[in-house]
PDB file of C-alpha atoms in Angstrom:
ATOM      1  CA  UNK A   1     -94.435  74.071-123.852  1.00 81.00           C
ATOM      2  CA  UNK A   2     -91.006  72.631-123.271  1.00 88.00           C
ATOM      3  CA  UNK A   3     -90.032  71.237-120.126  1.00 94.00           C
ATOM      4  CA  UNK A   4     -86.174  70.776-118.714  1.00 97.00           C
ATOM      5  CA  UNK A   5     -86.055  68.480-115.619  1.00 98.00           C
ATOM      6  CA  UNK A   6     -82.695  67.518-113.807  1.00 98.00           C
ATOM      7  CA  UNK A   7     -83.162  65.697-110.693  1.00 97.00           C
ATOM      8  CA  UNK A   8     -80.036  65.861-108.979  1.00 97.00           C
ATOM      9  CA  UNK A   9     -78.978  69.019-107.177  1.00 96.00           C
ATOM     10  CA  UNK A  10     -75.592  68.095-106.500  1.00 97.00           C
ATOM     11  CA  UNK A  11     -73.274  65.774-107.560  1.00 97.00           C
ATOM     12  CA  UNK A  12     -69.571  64.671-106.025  1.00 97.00           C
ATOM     13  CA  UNK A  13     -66.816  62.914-108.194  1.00 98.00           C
ATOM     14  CA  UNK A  14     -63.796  62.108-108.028  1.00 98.00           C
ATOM     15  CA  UNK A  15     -60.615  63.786-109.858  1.00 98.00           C
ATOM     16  CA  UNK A  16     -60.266  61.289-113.251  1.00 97.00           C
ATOM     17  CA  UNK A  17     -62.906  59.327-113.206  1.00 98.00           C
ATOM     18  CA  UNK A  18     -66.284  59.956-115.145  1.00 98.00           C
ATOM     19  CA  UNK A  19     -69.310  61.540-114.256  1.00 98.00           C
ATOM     20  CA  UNK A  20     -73.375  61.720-115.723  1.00 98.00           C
ATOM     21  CA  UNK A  21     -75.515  64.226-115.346  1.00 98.00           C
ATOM     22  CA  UNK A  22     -79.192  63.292-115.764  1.00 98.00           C
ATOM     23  CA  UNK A  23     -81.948  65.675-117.647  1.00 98.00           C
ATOM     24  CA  UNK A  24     -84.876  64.640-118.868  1.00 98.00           C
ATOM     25  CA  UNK A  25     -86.997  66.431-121.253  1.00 97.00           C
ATOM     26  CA  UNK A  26     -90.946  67.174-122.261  1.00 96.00           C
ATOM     27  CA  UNK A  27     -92.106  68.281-125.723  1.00 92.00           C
ATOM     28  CA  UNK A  28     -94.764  67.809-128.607  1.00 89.00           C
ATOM     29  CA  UNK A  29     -91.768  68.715-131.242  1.00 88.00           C
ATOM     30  CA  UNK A  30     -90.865  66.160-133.736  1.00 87.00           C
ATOM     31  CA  UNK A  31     -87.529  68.241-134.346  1.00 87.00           C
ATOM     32  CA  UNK A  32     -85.712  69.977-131.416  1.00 91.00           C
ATOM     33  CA  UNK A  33     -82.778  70.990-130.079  1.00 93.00           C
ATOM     34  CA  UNK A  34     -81.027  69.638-126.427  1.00 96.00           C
ATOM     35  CA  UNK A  35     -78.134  71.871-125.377  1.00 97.00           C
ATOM     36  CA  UNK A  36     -75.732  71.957-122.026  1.00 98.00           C
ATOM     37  CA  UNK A  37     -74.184  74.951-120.472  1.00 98.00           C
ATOM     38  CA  UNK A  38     -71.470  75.142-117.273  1.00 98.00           C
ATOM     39  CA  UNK A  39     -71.772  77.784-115.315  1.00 98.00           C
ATOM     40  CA  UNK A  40     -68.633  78.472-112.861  1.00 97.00           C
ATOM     41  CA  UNK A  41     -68.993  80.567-109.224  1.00 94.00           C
ATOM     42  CA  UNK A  42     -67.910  83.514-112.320  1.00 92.00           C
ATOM     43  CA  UNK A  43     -71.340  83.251-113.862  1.00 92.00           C
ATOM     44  CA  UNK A  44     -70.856  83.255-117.404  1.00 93.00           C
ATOM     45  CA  UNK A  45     -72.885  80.717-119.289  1.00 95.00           C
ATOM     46  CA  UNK A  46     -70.019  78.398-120.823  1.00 97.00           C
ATOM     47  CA  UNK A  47     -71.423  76.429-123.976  1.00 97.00           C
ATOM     48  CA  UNK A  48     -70.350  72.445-124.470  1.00 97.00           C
ATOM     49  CA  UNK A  49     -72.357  70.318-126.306  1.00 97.00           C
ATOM     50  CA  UNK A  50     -75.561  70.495-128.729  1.00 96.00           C
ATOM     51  CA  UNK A  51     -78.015  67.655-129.690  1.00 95.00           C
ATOM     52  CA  UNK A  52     -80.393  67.761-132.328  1.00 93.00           C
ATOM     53  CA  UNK A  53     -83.397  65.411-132.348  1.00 91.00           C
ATOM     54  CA  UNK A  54     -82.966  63.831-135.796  1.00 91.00           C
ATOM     55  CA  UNK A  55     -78.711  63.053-134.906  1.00 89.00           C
ATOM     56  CA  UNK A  56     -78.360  59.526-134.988  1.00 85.00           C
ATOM     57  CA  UNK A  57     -75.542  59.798-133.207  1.00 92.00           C
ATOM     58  CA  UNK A  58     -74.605  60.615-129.537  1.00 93.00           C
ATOM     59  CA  UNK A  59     -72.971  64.430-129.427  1.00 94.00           C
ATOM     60  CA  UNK A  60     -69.094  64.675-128.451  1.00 95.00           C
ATOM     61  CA  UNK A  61     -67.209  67.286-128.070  1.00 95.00           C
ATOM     62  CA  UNK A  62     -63.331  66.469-126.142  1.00 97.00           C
ATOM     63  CA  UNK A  63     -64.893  64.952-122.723  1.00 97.00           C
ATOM     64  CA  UNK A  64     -67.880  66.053-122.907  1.00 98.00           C
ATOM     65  CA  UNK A  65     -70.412  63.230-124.383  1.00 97.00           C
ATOM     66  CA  UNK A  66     -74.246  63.429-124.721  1.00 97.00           C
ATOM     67  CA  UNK A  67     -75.915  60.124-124.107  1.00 96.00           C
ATOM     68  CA  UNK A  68     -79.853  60.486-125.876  1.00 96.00           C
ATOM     69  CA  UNK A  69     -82.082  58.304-125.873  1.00 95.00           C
ATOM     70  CA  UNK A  70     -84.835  59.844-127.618  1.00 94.00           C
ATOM     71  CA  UNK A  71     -87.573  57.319-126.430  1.00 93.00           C
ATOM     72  CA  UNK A  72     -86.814  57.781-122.732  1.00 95.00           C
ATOM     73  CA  UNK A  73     -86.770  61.843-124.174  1.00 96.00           C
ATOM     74  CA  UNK A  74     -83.326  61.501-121.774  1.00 97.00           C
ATOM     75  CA  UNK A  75     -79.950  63.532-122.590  1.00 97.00           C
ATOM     76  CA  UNK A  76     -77.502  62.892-120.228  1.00 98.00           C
ATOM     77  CA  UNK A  77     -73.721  64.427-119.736  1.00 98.00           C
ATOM     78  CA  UNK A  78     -71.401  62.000-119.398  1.00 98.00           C
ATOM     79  CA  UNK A  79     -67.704  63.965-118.360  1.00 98.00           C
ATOM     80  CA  UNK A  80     -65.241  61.788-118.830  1.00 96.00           C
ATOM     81  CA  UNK A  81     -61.744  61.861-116.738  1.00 96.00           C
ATOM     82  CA  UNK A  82     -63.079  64.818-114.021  1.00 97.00           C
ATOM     83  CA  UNK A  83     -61.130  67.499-113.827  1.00 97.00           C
ATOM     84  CA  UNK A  84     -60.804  70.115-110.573  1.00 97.00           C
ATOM     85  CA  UNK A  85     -61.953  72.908-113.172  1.00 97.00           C
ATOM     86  CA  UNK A  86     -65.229  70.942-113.998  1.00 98.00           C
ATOM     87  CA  UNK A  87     -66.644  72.189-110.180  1.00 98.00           C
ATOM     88  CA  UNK A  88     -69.490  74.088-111.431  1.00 98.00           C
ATOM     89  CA  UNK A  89     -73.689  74.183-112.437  1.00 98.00           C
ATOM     90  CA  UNK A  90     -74.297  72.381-115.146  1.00 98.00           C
ATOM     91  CA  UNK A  91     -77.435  73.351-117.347  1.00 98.00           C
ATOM     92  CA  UNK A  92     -79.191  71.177-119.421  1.00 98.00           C
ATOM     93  CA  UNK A  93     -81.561  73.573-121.714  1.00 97.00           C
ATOM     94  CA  UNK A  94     -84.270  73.183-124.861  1.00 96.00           C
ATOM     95  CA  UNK A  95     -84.507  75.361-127.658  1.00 91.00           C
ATOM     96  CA  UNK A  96     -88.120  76.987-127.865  1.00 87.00           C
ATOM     97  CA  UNK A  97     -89.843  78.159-130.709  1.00 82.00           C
ATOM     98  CA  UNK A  98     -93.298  79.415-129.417  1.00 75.00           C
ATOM     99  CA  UNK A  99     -94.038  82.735-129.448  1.00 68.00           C
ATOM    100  CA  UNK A 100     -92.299  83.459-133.181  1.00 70.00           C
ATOM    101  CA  UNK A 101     -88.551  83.275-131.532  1.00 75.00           C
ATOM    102  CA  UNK A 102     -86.132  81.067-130.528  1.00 82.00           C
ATOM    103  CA  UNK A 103     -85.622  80.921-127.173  1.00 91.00           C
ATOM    104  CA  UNK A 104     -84.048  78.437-124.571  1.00 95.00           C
ATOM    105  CA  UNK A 105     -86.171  76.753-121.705  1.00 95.00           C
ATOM    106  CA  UNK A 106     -83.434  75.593-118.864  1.00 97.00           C
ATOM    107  CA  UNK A 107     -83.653  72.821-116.198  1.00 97.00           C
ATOM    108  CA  UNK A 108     -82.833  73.854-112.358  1.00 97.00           C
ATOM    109  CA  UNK A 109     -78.744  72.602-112.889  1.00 98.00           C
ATOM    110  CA  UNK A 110     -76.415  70.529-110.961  1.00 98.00           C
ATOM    111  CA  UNK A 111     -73.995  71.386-109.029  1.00 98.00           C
ATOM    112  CA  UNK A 112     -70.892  69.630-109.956  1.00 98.00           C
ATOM    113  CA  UNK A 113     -67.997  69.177-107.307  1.00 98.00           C
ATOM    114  CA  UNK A 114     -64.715  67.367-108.572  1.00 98.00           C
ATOM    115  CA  UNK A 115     -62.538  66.026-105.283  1.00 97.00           C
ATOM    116  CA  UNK A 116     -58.987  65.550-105.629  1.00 95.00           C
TER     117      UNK A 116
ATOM    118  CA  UNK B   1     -63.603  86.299-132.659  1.00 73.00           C
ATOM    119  CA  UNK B   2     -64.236  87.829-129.583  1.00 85.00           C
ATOM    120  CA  UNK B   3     -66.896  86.786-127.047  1.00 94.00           C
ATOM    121  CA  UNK B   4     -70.338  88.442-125.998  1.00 97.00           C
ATOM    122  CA  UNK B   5     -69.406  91.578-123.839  1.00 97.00           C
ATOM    123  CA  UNK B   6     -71.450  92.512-121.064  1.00 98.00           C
ATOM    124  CA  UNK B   7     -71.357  96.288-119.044  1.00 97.00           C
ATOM    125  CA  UNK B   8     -71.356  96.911-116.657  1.00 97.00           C
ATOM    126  CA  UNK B   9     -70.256  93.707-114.852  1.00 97.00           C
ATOM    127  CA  UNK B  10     -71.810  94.790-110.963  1.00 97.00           C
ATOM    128  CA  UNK B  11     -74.390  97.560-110.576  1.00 97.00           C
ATOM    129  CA  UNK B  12     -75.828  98.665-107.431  1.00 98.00           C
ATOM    130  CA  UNK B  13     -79.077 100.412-107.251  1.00 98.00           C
ATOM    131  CA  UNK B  14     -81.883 101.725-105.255  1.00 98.00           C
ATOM    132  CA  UNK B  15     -85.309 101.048-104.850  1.00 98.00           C
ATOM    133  CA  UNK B  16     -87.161 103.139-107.830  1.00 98.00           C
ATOM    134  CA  UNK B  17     -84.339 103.832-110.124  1.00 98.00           C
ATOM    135  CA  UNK B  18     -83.590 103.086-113.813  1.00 98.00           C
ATOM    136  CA  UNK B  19     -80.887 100.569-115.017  1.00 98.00           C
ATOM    137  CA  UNK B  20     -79.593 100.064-118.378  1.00 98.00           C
ATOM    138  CA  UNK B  21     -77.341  96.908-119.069  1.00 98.00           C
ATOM    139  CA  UNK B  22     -75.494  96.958-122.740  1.00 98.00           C
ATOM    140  CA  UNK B  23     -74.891  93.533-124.398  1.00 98.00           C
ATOM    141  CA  UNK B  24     -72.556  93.337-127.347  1.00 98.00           C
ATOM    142  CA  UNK B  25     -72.235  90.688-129.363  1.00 97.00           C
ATOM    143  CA  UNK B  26     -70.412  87.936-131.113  1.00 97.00           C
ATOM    144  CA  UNK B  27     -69.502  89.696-134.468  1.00 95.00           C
ATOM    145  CA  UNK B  28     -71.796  88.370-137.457  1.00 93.00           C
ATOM    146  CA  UNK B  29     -74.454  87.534-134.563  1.00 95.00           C
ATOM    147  CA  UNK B  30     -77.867  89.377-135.244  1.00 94.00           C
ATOM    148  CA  UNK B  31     -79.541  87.264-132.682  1.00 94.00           C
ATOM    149  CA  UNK B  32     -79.355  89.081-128.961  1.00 97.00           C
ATOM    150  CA  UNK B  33     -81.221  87.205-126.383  1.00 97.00           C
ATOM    151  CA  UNK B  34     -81.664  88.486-122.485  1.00 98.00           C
ATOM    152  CA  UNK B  35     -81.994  85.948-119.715  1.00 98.00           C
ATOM    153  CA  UNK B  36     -82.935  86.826-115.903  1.00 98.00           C
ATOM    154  CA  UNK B  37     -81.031  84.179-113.318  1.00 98.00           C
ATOM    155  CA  UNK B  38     -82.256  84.299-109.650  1.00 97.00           C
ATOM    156  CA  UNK B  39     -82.169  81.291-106.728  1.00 94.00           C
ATOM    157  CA  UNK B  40     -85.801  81.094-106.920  1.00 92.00           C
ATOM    158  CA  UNK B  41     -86.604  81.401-110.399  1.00 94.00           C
ATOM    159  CA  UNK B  42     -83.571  79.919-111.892  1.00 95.00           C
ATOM    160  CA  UNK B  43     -83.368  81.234-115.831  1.00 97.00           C
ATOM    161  CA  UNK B  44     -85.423  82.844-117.488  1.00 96.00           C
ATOM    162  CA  UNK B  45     -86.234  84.232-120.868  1.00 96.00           C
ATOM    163  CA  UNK B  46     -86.524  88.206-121.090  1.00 96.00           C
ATOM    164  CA  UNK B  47     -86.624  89.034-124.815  1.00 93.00           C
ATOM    165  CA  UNK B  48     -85.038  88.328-128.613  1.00 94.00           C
ATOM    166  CA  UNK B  49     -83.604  90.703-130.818  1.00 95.00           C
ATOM    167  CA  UNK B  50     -82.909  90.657-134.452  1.00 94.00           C
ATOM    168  CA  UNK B  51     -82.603  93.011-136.645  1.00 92.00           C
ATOM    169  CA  UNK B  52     -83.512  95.444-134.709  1.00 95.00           C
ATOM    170  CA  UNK B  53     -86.520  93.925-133.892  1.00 94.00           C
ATOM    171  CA  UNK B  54     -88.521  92.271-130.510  1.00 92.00           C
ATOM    172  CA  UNK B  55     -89.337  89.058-132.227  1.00 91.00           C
ATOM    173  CA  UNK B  56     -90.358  87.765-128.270  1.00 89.00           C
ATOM    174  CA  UNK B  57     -91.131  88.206-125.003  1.00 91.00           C
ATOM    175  CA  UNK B  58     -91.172  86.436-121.949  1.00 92.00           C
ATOM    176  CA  UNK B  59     -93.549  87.125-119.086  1.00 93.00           C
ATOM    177  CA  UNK B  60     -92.124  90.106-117.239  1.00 96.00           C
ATOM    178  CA  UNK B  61     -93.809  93.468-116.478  1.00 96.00           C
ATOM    179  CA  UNK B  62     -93.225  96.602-118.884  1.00 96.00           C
ATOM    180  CA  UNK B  63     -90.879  98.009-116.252  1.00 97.00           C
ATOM    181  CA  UNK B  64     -88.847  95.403-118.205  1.00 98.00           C
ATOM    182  CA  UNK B  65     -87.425  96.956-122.354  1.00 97.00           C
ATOM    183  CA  UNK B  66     -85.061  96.633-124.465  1.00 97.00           C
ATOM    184  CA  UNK B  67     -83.402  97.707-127.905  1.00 97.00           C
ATOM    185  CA  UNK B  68     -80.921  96.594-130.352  1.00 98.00           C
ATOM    186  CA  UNK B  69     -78.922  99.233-132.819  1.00 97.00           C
ATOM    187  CA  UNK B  70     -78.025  98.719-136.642  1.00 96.00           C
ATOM    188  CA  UNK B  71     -74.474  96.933-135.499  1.00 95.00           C
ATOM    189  CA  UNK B  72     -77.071  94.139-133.557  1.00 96.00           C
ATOM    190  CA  UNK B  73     -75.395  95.577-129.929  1.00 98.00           C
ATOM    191  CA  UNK B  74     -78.527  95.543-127.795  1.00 98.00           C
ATOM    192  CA  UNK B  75     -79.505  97.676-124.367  1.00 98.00           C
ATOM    193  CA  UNK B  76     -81.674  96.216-122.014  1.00 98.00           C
ATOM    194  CA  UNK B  77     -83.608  98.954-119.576  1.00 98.00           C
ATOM    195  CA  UNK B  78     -85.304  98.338-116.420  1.00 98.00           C
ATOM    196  CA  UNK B  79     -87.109 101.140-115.206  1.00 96.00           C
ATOM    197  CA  UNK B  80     -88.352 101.648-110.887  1.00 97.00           C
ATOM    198  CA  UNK B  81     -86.566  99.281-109.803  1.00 98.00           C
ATOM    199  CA  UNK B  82     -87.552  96.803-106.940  1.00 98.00           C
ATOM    200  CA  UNK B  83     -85.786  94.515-104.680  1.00 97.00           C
ATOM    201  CA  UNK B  84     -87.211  91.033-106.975  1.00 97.00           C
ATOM    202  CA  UNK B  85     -84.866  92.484-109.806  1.00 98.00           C
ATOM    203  CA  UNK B  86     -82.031  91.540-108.185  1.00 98.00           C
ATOM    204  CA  UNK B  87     -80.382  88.950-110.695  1.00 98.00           C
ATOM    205  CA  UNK B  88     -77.701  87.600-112.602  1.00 98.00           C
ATOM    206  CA  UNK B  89     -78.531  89.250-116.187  1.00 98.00           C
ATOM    207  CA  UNK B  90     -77.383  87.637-119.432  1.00 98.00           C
ATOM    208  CA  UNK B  91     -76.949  88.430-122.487  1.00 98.00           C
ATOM    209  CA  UNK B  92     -76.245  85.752-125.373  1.00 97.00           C
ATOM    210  CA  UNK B  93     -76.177  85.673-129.266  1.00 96.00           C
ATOM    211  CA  UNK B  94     -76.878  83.610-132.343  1.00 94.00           C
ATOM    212  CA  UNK B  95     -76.429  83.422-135.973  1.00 91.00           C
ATOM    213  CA  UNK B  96     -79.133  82.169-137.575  1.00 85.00           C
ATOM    214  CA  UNK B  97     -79.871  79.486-138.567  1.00 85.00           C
ATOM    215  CA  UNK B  98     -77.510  78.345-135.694  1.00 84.00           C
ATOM    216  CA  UNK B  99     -79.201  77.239-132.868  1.00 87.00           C
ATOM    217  CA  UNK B 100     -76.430  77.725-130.663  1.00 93.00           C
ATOM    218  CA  UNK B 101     -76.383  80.967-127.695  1.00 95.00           C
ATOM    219  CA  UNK B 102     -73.572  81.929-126.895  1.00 97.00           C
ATOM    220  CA  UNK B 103     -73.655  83.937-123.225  1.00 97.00           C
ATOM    221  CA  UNK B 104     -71.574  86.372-121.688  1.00 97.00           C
ATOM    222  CA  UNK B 105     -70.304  87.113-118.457  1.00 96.00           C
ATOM    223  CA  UNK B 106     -73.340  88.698-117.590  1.00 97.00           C
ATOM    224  CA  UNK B 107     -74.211  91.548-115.407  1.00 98.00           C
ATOM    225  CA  UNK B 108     -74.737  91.461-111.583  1.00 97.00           C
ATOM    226  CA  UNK B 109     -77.517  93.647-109.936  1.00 98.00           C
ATOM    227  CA  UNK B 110     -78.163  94.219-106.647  1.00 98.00           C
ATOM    228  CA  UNK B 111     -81.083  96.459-105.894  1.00 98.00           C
ATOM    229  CA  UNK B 112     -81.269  98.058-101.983  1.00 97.00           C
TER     230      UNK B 112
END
């Protein structure tokens, strides 16, 4: 079974400078799929970036950028230039295909706060 | 396009009622996925729909159904309610062979 693990409860940055939140991942799939969702105080589950296992290259989408490293089965968010709006949870989640269906296996989150 | 739509947004219920949550979504998307957020539990997977059909479950009692109608809008029903069902429901949809959910705002229960 998948497994979604992200260490840090909470993080603190400040406004314009860059940010990485850590997730680390557990599967027996040669191809998957690494995805991260925000989640503001509203609750709606905000896509931003996708991964798949066979990209050679590092996911970006604006300032959102996913470092992988595939042998550390690591895929970090790096936000670049913080912005007040990016205060929220941040998912990190693995697409799941046990059981005949896709579904998505989620770490615990972060909680992102962005000082000014 | 428009997003995944979620009613209601807040319900309040008692102790042994019925609840049904509505989920449309994205049009073209004949995926529907439900996901259950709580403190303890964090997310976590209900059931797919497509084409009308459960293609999964995740490991929740049979208090816990759902449907999905020819137009891929899907219901989700959960029948005597108890207090552990308060949650943070979502609702989110795919085209396949995207990978890609897309949520909604999802629906807020509180059960008394």
């Amino acid at each position: 079974a998948q497994k979604i693990t992200q260490t840090q409860p909470g993080m603190f940055v400040q406004e314009k400078e860059a940010v990485t939140l850590d997730c680390t991942y557990d599967t027996s799939d040669q191809s998957y799929g690494l995805f991260w969702y925000k989640q503001p105080s509203s609750g709606e589950m905000i896509f931003l970036i996708y991964q798949g296992s066979y990209d050679e290259q590092n996911a970006t989408e604006g300032r959102y950028s996913l470092n992988f490293q595939k042998a550390r089965k690591s895929a970090n968010l790096v936000i670049s230039a913080s912005q007040l709006g990016d205060s929220a949870m941040y998912f990190c989640a693995m697409r799941d295909l046990q059981g005949g269906s896709e579904k998505l296996v989620f770490g615990k989150g972060t909680k992102l706060t962005v000082n000014p | 396009k428009a997003g995944v739509t979620q009613t209601p947004r807040y319900l309040i219920k008692t102790r042994g009622q019925q609840v049904t949550l509505s989920c449309s979504p994205i049009s073209g998307h004949r995926s529907v996925s439900w996901y259950q957020q709580t403190p303890g539990q964090g997310l976590q997977f209900l059931f797919e729909y497509f084409s009308e059909t459960q293609r999964n479950k995740g490991n929740f009692p049979g208090r816990f159904s759902g449907r999905q109608f020819s137009n891929s809008r899907s219901e989700m029903n959960v029948s005597t309610l108890e207090l552990g069902d308060s949650a943070l429901y979502l609702c989110a949809s795919r085209a396949p062979p995207q990978e890609t959910q897309y949520f909604g705002p999802g629906t807020r229960l509180l059960v008394l």
